[in-house]
Tab-separated table of C-alpha atoms in Angstrom:
chain	number	residue	atom	x	y	z
F	1	MET	CA	112.236	146.449	12.498
F	2	THR	CA	112.301	142.771	11.483
F	3	ASP	CA	108.919	141.014	11.587
F	4	ASN	CA	109.436	137.923	13.722
F	5	SER	CA	105.767	136.951	13.887
F	6	LYS	CA	106.118	134.170	11.298
F	7	ILE	CA	109.008	132.318	12.923
F	8	ARG	CA	108.228	128.859	14.293
F	9	VAL	CA	110.223	126.017	15.826
F	10	ASP	CA	110.855	122.767	13.957
F	11	GLY	CA	108.546	120.338	15.741
F	12	GLN	CA	110.088	117.235	14.182
F	13	ARG	CA	113.595	118.282	15.198
F	14	LEU	CA	112.382	118.910	18.750
F	15	TRP	CA	110.749	115.466	18.863
F	16	ASP	CA	113.862	113.771	17.456
F	17	SER	CA	116.000	115.451	20.111
F	18	LEU	CA	113.621	114.323	22.861
F	19	MET	CA	113.731	110.741	21.610
F	20	ALA	CA	117.528	110.768	21.332
F	21	MET	CA	117.807	111.971	24.937
F	22	ALA	CA	115.186	109.419	26.042
F	23	ALA	CA	117.442	106.619	24.770
F	24	ILE	CA	119.898	107.500	27.560
F	25	GLY	CA	118.622	105.627	30.596
F	26	ALA	CA	115.709	104.096	28.700
F	27	THR	CA	113.655	101.615	30.731
F	28	ASP	CA	111.883	98.469	29.575
F	29	LYS	CA	108.480	100.105	30.093
F	30	GLY	CA	109.256	103.069	27.854
F	31	GLY	CA	110.393	105.590	30.454
F	32	CYS	CA	113.732	106.916	31.680
F	33	ASN	CA	115.944	106.344	34.699
F	34	ARG	CA	118.570	109.091	34.535
F	35	GLN	CA	119.023	110.092	38.155
F	36	ALA	CA	121.132	113.077	39.158
F	37	LEU	CA	124.920	112.770	38.963
F	38	THR	CA	124.898	109.163	37.743
F	39	ASP	CA	126.853	108.019	34.699
F	40	LEU	CA	123.619	108.214	32.699
F	41	ASP	CA	123.075	111.808	33.836
F	42	LYS	CA	126.602	112.559	32.618
F	43	GLN	CA	125.796	111.028	29.217
F	44	GLY	CA	122.680	113.173	28.908
F	45	ARG	CA	124.581	116.296	29.909
F	46	ASP	CA	127.387	115.551	27.473
F	47	LEU	CA	124.922	115.155	24.605
F	48	PHE	CA	123.157	118.415	25.471
F	49	VAL	CA	126.451	120.322	25.703
F	50	GLN	CA	127.513	119.004	22.299
F	51	TRP	CA	124.183	120.000	20.738
F	52	CYS	CA	124.514	123.501	22.188
F	53	ARG	CA	128.030	123.939	20.843
F	54	ASP	CA	126.869	122.684	17.454
F	55	ALA	CA	124.219	125.439	17.576
F	56	GLY	CA	126.933	128.074	18.107
F	57	CYS	CA	126.317	128.579	21.831
F	58	SER	CA	129.009	129.068	24.427
F	59	VAL	CA	128.690	126.783	27.460
F	60	ASP	CA	129.430	127.588	31.090
F	61	ILE	CA	129.167	125.151	34.004
F	62	ASP	CA	128.992	126.381	37.581
F	63	SER	CA	130.127	124.808	40.836
F	64	MET	CA	126.763	123.091	41.331
F	65	GLY	CA	126.889	121.498	37.890
F	66	ASN	CA	124.253	123.865	36.495
F	67	ILE	CA	124.822	124.264	32.738
F	68	PHE	CA	124.242	127.570	30.900
F	69	ALA	CA	124.314	127.600	27.084
F	70	ARG	CA	124.425	131.182	25.741
F	71	ARG	CA	123.428	132.588	22.358
F	72	PRO	CA	124.828	136.125	22.063
F	73	GLY	CA	122.652	139.179	21.458
F	74	SER	CA	123.393	142.411	19.639
F	75	ASN	CA	123.749	144.214	22.990
F	76	PRO	CA	125.972	142.154	25.310
F	77	ASP	CA	125.372	144.656	28.111
F	78	LEU	CA	121.725	143.578	28.406
F	79	PRO	CA	120.992	140.833	30.945
F	80	PRO	CA	120.082	137.582	29.201
F	81	VAL	CA	116.642	136.045	28.809
F	82	LEU	CA	116.947	132.563	30.274
F	83	THR	CA	114.959	129.381	29.811
F	84	GLY	CA	115.528	125.780	30.838
F	85	SER	CA	114.644	123.001	33.241
F	86	HIS	CA	116.385	119.732	34.178
F	87	LEU	CA	117.679	116.500	32.642
F	88	ASP	CA	117.578	114.260	35.739
F	89	THR	CA	114.625	111.911	36.191
F	90	GLN	CA	112.849	109.842	38.785
F	91	PRO	CA	113.925	106.151	39.042
F	92	THR	CA	110.837	105.269	36.991
F	93	GLY	CA	110.472	108.586	35.202
F	94	GLY	CA	109.208	109.548	31.769
F	95	LYS	CA	110.618	111.002	28.568
F	96	PHE	CA	109.362	114.571	28.993
F	97	ASP	CA	109.453	115.784	32.614
F	98	GLY	CA	112.171	118.445	32.743
F	99	VAL	CA	113.982	117.416	29.575
F	100	TYR	CA	111.235	118.980	27.434
F	101	GLY	CA	111.950	122.394	28.965
F	102	VAL	CA	115.662	122.022	28.263
F	103	LEU	CA	115.310	120.834	24.667
F	104	ALA	CA	112.523	123.306	23.858
F	105	GLY	CA	115.000	126.013	24.874
F	106	LEU	CA	117.621	124.514	22.586
F	107	GLU	CA	115.057	124.351	19.780
F	108	VAL	CA	114.382	128.079	20.241
F	109	MET	CA	118.103	128.714	19.649
F	110	ARG	CA	118.119	126.482	16.588
F	111	ALA	CA	114.990	128.106	15.137
F	112	LEU	CA	116.506	131.565	15.558
F	113	ASN	CA	119.672	130.365	13.853
F	114	ASP	CA	117.620	129.000	10.943
F	115	ALA	CA	115.795	132.314	10.576
F	116	GLY	CA	118.962	134.386	10.916
F	117	ILE	CA	117.469	136.408	13.781
F	118	GLU	CA	119.642	138.205	16.300
F	119	THR	CA	117.990	139.270	19.550
F	120	ALA	CA	118.987	142.401	21.410
F	121	ALA	CA	119.553	140.614	24.735
F	122	PRO	CA	121.489	137.338	24.843
F	123	LEU	CA	119.497	134.129	25.291
F	124	GLU	CA	120.471	131.268	27.583
F	125	VAL	CA	119.306	127.694	28.167
F	126	ALA	CA	119.904	126.278	31.645
F	127	VAL	CA	120.120	122.714	32.916
F	128	TRP	CA	119.544	122.773	36.676
F	129	THR	CA	121.141	120.010	38.748
F	130	ASN	CA	119.095	117.529	40.833
F	131	GLU	CA	115.678	119.073	40.306
F	132	GLU	CA	113.892	115.846	41.121
F	133	GLY	CA	115.363	115.210	44.554
F	134	ALA	CA	115.022	111.489	43.794
F	135	ARG	CA	118.655	110.641	44.530
F	136	PHE	CA	119.658	113.595	46.711
F	137	SER	CA	117.087	115.345	48.895
F	138	PRO	CA	115.877	118.079	48.800
F	139	ALA	CA	114.594	118.729	45.300
F	140	MET	CA	115.674	121.671	43.129
F	141	ILE	CA	118.965	122.016	44.970
F	142	GLY	CA	120.960	123.199	41.919
F	143	SER	CA	118.721	126.209	41.347
F	144	GLY	CA	118.338	126.503	45.124
F	145	VAL	CA	122.049	127.101	45.691
F	146	TRP	CA	122.294	129.354	42.620
F	147	SER	CA	119.459	131.542	43.931
F	148	GLY	CA	120.912	131.747	47.448
F	149	ASN	CA	118.327	129.535	49.162
F	150	PHE	CA	120.814	126.811	50.144
F	151	GLU	CA	124.476	126.907	51.080
F	152	GLN	CA	126.729	125.045	48.673
F	153	ASP	CA	128.420	123.132	51.507
F	154	TYR	CA	124.997	121.865	52.577
F	155	ALA	CA	124.315	120.663	49.028
F	156	TYR	CA	127.704	118.994	48.677
F	157	ALA	CA	127.141	117.100	51.934
F	158	ARG	CA	123.793	115.592	50.920
F	159	THR	CA	124.016	111.816	50.494
F	160	ASP	CA	122.073	109.212	48.554
F	161	LYS	CA	120.820	105.914	49.986
F	162	GLU	CA	124.257	104.361	49.435
F	163	GLY	CA	125.969	107.144	51.378
F	164	LYS	CA	127.539	108.781	48.332
F	165	ALA	CA	127.897	112.543	48.716
F	166	PHE	CA	126.518	115.039	46.188
F	167	GLY	CA	129.810	116.939	45.965
F	168	ASP	CA	131.852	113.784	45.367
F	169	GLU	CA	129.493	112.537	42.667
F	170	LEU	CA	129.456	115.960	40.979
F	171	GLN	CA	133.249	115.853	40.832
F	172	ARG	CA	133.275	112.225	39.676
F	173	ILE	CA	131.167	112.855	36.577
F	174	GLY	CA	133.200	115.956	35.670
F	175	TYR	CA	130.495	118.573	36.150
F	176	ARG	CA	131.814	120.526	39.128
F	177	GLY	CA	132.480	123.686	37.155
F	178	PRO	CA	134.730	126.648	37.970
F	179	THR	CA	132.063	129.378	37.940
F	180	PRO	CA	130.529	130.168	41.357
F	181	ALA	CA	126.895	129.038	41.598
F	182	ARG	CA	125.450	132.479	42.156
F	183	ALA	CA	122.514	134.372	40.672
F	184	ARG	CA	123.197	137.202	38.234
F	185	PRO	CA	120.957	139.752	36.524
F	186	LEU	CA	118.395	138.351	34.087
F	187	THR	CA	115.958	140.252	31.904
F	188	ALA	CA	113.492	137.395	32.331
F	189	ALA	CA	113.328	133.642	32.856
F	190	PHE	CA	110.868	131.135	31.395
F	191	GLU	CA	110.278	127.415	31.842
F	192	VAL	CA	108.069	125.273	29.614
F	193	HIS	CA	106.935	121.958	31.076
F	194	ILE	CA	104.397	119.189	30.691
F	195	GLU	CA	101.509	119.831	33.087
F	196	GLN	CA	101.961	116.609	35.112
F	197	GLY	CA	98.232	116.774	35.767
F	198	PRO	CA	94.977	116.136	33.876
F	199	ILE	CA	93.435	119.620	33.645
F	200	LEU	CA	94.583	120.805	30.197
F	201	GLU	CA	93.785	117.477	28.566
F	202	ALA	CA	90.365	117.282	30.242
F	203	GLU	CA	89.459	120.826	29.159
F	204	GLU	CA	91.015	120.380	25.688
F	205	LYS	CA	93.356	123.346	26.100
F	206	GLN	CA	96.743	123.338	24.416
F	207	ILE	CA	98.620	125.824	26.601
F	208	GLY	CA	98.622	126.597	30.315
F	209	VAL	CA	99.547	130.192	31.205
F	210	LEU	CA	100.901	129.997	34.738
F	211	SER	CA	100.449	132.730	37.320
F	212	GLY	CA	102.391	130.895	40.026
F	213	VAL	CA	103.282	127.657	41.833
F	214	GLN	CA	101.556	126.256	44.877
F	215	GLY	CA	103.454	126.158	48.144
F	216	MET	CA	104.798	122.845	49.356
F	217	TYR	CA	106.235	121.648	52.638
F	218	TRP	CA	108.166	118.378	53.098
F	219	TYR	CA	108.599	116.668	56.477
F	220	ASP	CA	109.941	113.501	58.057
F	221	LEU	CA	107.521	112.327	60.742
F	222	THR	CA	109.089	109.927	63.247
F	223	LEU	CA	106.824	107.903	65.550
F	224	THR	CA	108.681	106.039	68.326
F	225	GLY	CA	107.119	103.346	70.490
F	226	GLN	CA	108.349	100.175	72.151
F	227	PRO	CA	109.420	97.058	70.231
F	228	CYS	CA	107.868	93.815	71.399
F	229	HIS	CA	107.034	90.295	70.245
F	230	ALA	CA	104.088	89.951	67.868
F	231	GLY	CA	102.671	86.882	69.620
F	232	PRO	CA	102.844	87.237	73.424
F	233	SER	CA	102.244	91.030	73.562
F	234	PRO	CA	98.543	91.934	74.156
F	235	MET	CA	97.162	94.513	71.763
F	236	GLU	CA	95.906	96.812	74.522
F	237	GLY	CA	99.279	97.140	76.212
F	238	ARG	CA	101.358	97.971	73.203
F	239	ARG	CA	103.072	101.266	72.386
F	240	ASP	CA	102.829	100.548	68.675
F	241	PRO	CA	103.786	103.356	66.274
F	242	PHE	CA	101.558	101.818	63.590
F	243	MET	CA	98.541	102.377	65.838
F	244	ALA	CA	99.387	106.066	65.813
F	245	LEU	CA	100.239	106.086	62.133
F	246	HIS	CA	96.890	104.918	60.797
F	247	ARG	CA	95.127	107.619	62.804
F	248	VAL	CA	97.527	110.298	61.533
F	249	LEU	CA	96.942	109.196	57.939
F	250	ASP	CA	93.160	109.262	58.359
F	251	ARG	CA	93.139	112.713	59.953
F	252	LEU	CA	95.459	114.227	57.346
F	253	TYR	CA	93.446	112.827	54.451
F	254	ARG	CA	90.365	114.361	56.056
F	255	LEU	CA	92.272	117.641	56.400
F	256	ALA	CA	92.904	117.583	52.641
F	257	GLU	CA	89.165	117.120	52.090
F	258	GLU	CA	88.471	120.089	54.364
F	259	PHE	CA	90.643	122.332	52.201
F	260	ALA	CA	89.577	120.826	48.862
F	261	PRO	CA	89.925	121.116	45.932
F	262	TRP	CA	93.492	122.471	46.029
F	263	ALA	CA	94.986	120.888	49.163
F	264	ARG	CA	97.355	117.983	48.597
F	265	VAL	CA	98.533	115.458	51.220
F	266	THR	CA	100.979	112.728	50.168
F	267	PHE	CA	102.935	110.034	52.007
F	268	GLY	CA	105.628	108.905	49.602
F	269	ASP	CA	108.019	106.817	51.709
F	270	ILE	CA	107.976	104.853	54.972
F	271	ARG	CA	110.619	103.008	56.959
F	272	ALA	CA	110.086	100.660	59.927
F	273	GLU	CA	112.870	100.035	62.434
F	274	PRO	CA	113.963	97.352	63.115
F	275	GLY	CA	111.694	96.090	60.338
F	276	SER	CA	111.161	92.494	61.442
F	277	ARG	CA	108.036	90.596	60.426
F	278	ASN	CA	107.159	89.342	63.920
F	279	THR	CA	108.164	92.392	65.961
F	280	VAL	CA	106.230	95.571	66.712
F	281	PRO	CA	108.635	98.214	65.391
F	282	GLU	CA	110.286	100.669	67.719
F	283	LYS	CA	110.188	103.432	65.140
F	284	LEU	CA	108.416	104.508	61.946
F	285	VAL	CA	109.780	107.274	59.727
F	286	LEU	CA	107.218	108.656	57.275
F	287	ALA	CA	107.786	111.174	54.451
F	288	VAL	CA	104.963	113.749	54.419
F	289	ASP	CA	104.268	116.237	51.590
F	290	LEU	CA	101.696	119.025	52.107
F	291	ARG	CA	100.719	121.521	49.348
F	292	HIS	CA	98.343	124.401	48.650
F	293	PRO	CA	98.522	127.401	46.272
F	294	GLU	CA	97.513	129.911	48.976
F	295	GLN	CA	100.244	130.546	51.516
F	296	GLU	CA	97.843	131.330	54.375
F	297	VAL	CA	95.981	128.054	53.853
F	298	LEU	CA	99.217	126.053	53.618
F	299	ASP	CA	100.380	127.524	56.908
F	300	GLU	CA	97.050	126.579	58.497
F	301	ILE	CA	97.419	123.000	57.213
F	302	ASP	CA	100.945	122.942	58.637
F	303	ARG	CA	99.670	124.090	62.040
F	304	ARG	CA	96.880	121.518	62.057
F	305	PHE	CA	99.283	118.734	61.068
F	306	ARG	CA	101.390	119.474	64.127
F	307	GLU	CA	98.358	119.605	66.418
F	308	ILE	CA	96.926	116.348	65.050
F	309	THR	CA	100.230	114.526	65.425
F	310	ALA	CA	100.774	115.694	69.008
F	311	GLU	CA	97.221	114.722	69.996
F	312	ILE	CA	97.436	111.222	68.516
F	313	ALA	CA	100.905	110.598	69.952
F	314	ALA	CA	99.610	111.422	73.423
F	315	ASP	CA	96.578	109.166	72.982
F	316	THR	CA	98.611	106.169	71.796
F	317	GLY	CA	101.608	106.464	74.114
F	318	VAL	CA	104.188	107.023	71.383
F	319	GLU	CA	106.621	109.860	70.857
F	320	ALA	CA	106.286	112.007	67.736
F	321	GLU	CA	108.891	114.198	66.097
F	322	ILE	CA	108.311	116.328	62.986
F	323	ARG	CA	111.448	117.369	61.124
F	324	ASP	CA	111.137	120.019	58.428
F	325	GLU	CA	112.934	118.662	55.361
F	326	TRP	CA	112.067	121.435	52.874
F	327	ARG	CA	109.759	124.432	52.731
F	328	SER	CA	108.845	126.102	49.457
F	329	PRO	CA	106.346	128.947	49.897
F	330	ALA	CA	103.696	129.702	47.290
F	331	VAL	CA	105.022	131.627	44.277
F	332	ALA	CA	103.467	134.415	42.192
F	333	PHE	CA	105.176	134.883	38.821
F	334	ALA	CA	106.224	138.300	37.485
F	335	PRO	CA	103.354	140.074	35.657
F	336	PRO	CA	105.526	141.114	32.654
F	337	CYS	CA	106.557	137.489	32.087
F	338	VAL	CA	103.008	136.201	32.485
F	339	GLU	CA	101.838	138.863	30.035
F	340	ALA	CA	104.585	137.888	27.554
F	341	VAL	CA	103.261	134.316	27.589
F	342	ARG	CA	99.678	135.564	27.188
F	343	ALA	CA	100.711	137.733	24.244
F	344	ALA	CA	102.542	134.835	22.572
F	345	VAL	CA	99.519	132.548	22.993
F	346	ALA	CA	97.229	135.209	21.523
F	347	GLU	CA	99.541	135.830	18.582
F	348	LEU	CA	99.839	132.110	17.837
F	349	GLY	CA	96.141	131.404	18.340
F	350	TYR	CA	96.413	128.458	20.738
F	351	SER	CA	93.619	127.517	23.123
F	352	ASN	CA	94.739	128.184	26.676
F	353	LYS	CA	93.927	128.271	30.374
F	354	GLU	CA	95.247	130.393	33.255
F	355	MET	CA	96.689	128.034	35.883
F	356	VAL	CA	98.727	127.570	39.041
F	357	SER	CA	101.289	124.766	39.060
F	358	GLY	CA	100.650	121.918	41.459
F	359	ALA	CA	104.244	120.674	41.255
F	360	GLY	CA	107.501	122.322	42.193
F	361	HIS	CA	109.880	123.467	39.480
F	362	ASP	CA	113.233	125.241	39.323
F	363	SER	CA	111.276	128.385	38.454
F	364	VAL	CA	110.255	128.507	42.126
F	365	TYR	CA	113.808	129.457	43.121
F	366	VAL	CA	114.614	131.409	39.957
F	367	SER	CA	111.543	133.582	40.603
F	368	ARG	CA	113.092	134.788	43.870
F	369	VAL	CA	115.947	136.499	42.028
F	370	ALA	CA	114.574	137.231	38.528
F	371	PRO	CA	111.281	137.991	36.723
F	372	THR	CA	109.916	134.549	35.866
F	373	GLY	CA	107.050	132.885	33.995
F	374	MET	CA	106.016	129.343	33.068
F	375	ILE	CA	104.186	127.574	30.241
F	376	PHE	CA	102.391	124.221	30.444
F	377	VAL	CA	101.381	121.749	27.747
F	378	PRO	CA	99.067	118.743	28.273
F	379	CYS	CA	100.284	115.265	29.138
F	380	GLU	CA	98.300	112.104	28.570
F	381	LYS	CA	95.957	111.263	31.479
F	382	GLY	CA	97.974	113.629	33.659
F	383	LEU	CA	100.591	110.917	34.249
F	384	SER	CA	104.105	111.982	35.228
F	385	HIS	CA	106.886	110.544	37.382
F	386	ASN	CA	105.781	107.401	35.568
F	387	GLU	CA	107.254	105.421	32.691
F	388	ALA	CA	103.954	105.761	30.831
F	389	GLU	CA	104.288	109.566	30.783
F	390	ASN	CA	103.365	110.815	27.312
F	391	ALA	CA	102.817	114.058	25.421
F	392	GLU	CA	101.709	114.704	21.852
F	393	PRO	CA	104.287	116.127	19.412
F	394	VAL	CA	101.840	118.825	18.290
F	395	ASP	CA	101.439	120.065	21.882
F	396	LEU	CA	105.172	120.007	22.546
F	397	GLU	CA	105.697	122.039	19.380
F	398	ALA	CA	103.012	124.527	20.442
F	399	GLY	CA	104.613	125.026	23.840
F	400	ALA	CA	108.012	125.606	22.250
F	401	ASN	CA	106.483	128.179	19.896
F	402	VAL	CA	104.972	130.040	22.848
F	403	LEU	CA	108.341	129.931	24.590
F	404	LEU	CA	110.051	131.257	21.450
F	405	HIS	CA	107.755	134.260	21.122
F	406	ALA	CA	107.705	135.050	24.849
F	407	MET	CA	111.507	135.062	24.862
F	408	LEU	CA	111.654	137.200	21.724
F	409	LYS	CA	109.337	139.747	23.302
F	410	MET	CA	111.396	140.028	26.477
F	411	ALA	CA	114.743	139.999	24.630
F	412	ASN	CA	113.781	142.770	22.182
F	413	ASP	CA	111.582	145.110	24.238
């Protein structure tokens, strides 16, 4: 049997690929704006597809625009070992979120080509469509349809803030492929990603070995009162949705403290209607994001959120409606995949920490249909979804090496 223990990725080539991709949609502050299904997303996809073909991979694109680049194995009857992430970014995103997982997968293929190694099972690198949910909500909809968690018609009908439909934009950029977006057998799936948090850097660990992903629930909270003039209307007689809002915010932040240190409460977007400076608004629409790694605790936070909102609405004379936008239960990764990552870290000698992801990733949906594991590397000051997002080349190389050896283990066992 061939000894593959000495094989390593080319860290400089990986970095050069990341910087070449970062030039597409580059922002003045050093980040990237390459939102899903835009012309810039198309440019990034086109470059990736060309790189994969140059590396001898076949490329398949499904009806959700998910891209699968395949390196054949010696036994084509074995289900492939898949890796990958996403190329789309936030409007003020960074150079590494998502794209690192895609290009680390490509670097694994290139390193195997350089070493002349053939795996038993085929290997694949995936690009999942609209992971971020920045342009089309909800997030992770490409992997969500593929895994059977969303209907394709629902995805196609989603619109951006300009009213453009997902399906139309997918067709426009030429990435509405002929293959049905449907899960198929996989030996294993892996995703390597920057941590998007400060823990690995603070503890001076190079690799995060993930056991799962915390659950997350998204909502739109609508508070409806009565519009009135800012000057003549006495404070005590108003049905002002902002009066309810500040109490809801305070109570939910206190709820996060109650379930510290792992509870997360975030309010990422707000809209006032009619939105006039000298008018009490009739309506406020607030985006709410609740998270916790333990499903039972997340469900308790969800229940308390509803109780708190109903109580405050009654006290302030406004109407409250909570609409569930997206629910992603807590995830536990497959033990064989977690162990493959552990074994790779041990073999390579990297410092490491067992972790649960605080952010959602495509692996959440992939894990529902295939054995899945994840790998984290540090990012500077924990910053992500930010143009200042940064990661060290040596850490990115280490993560790609762990990915390489975890995939080799699963592809050859």
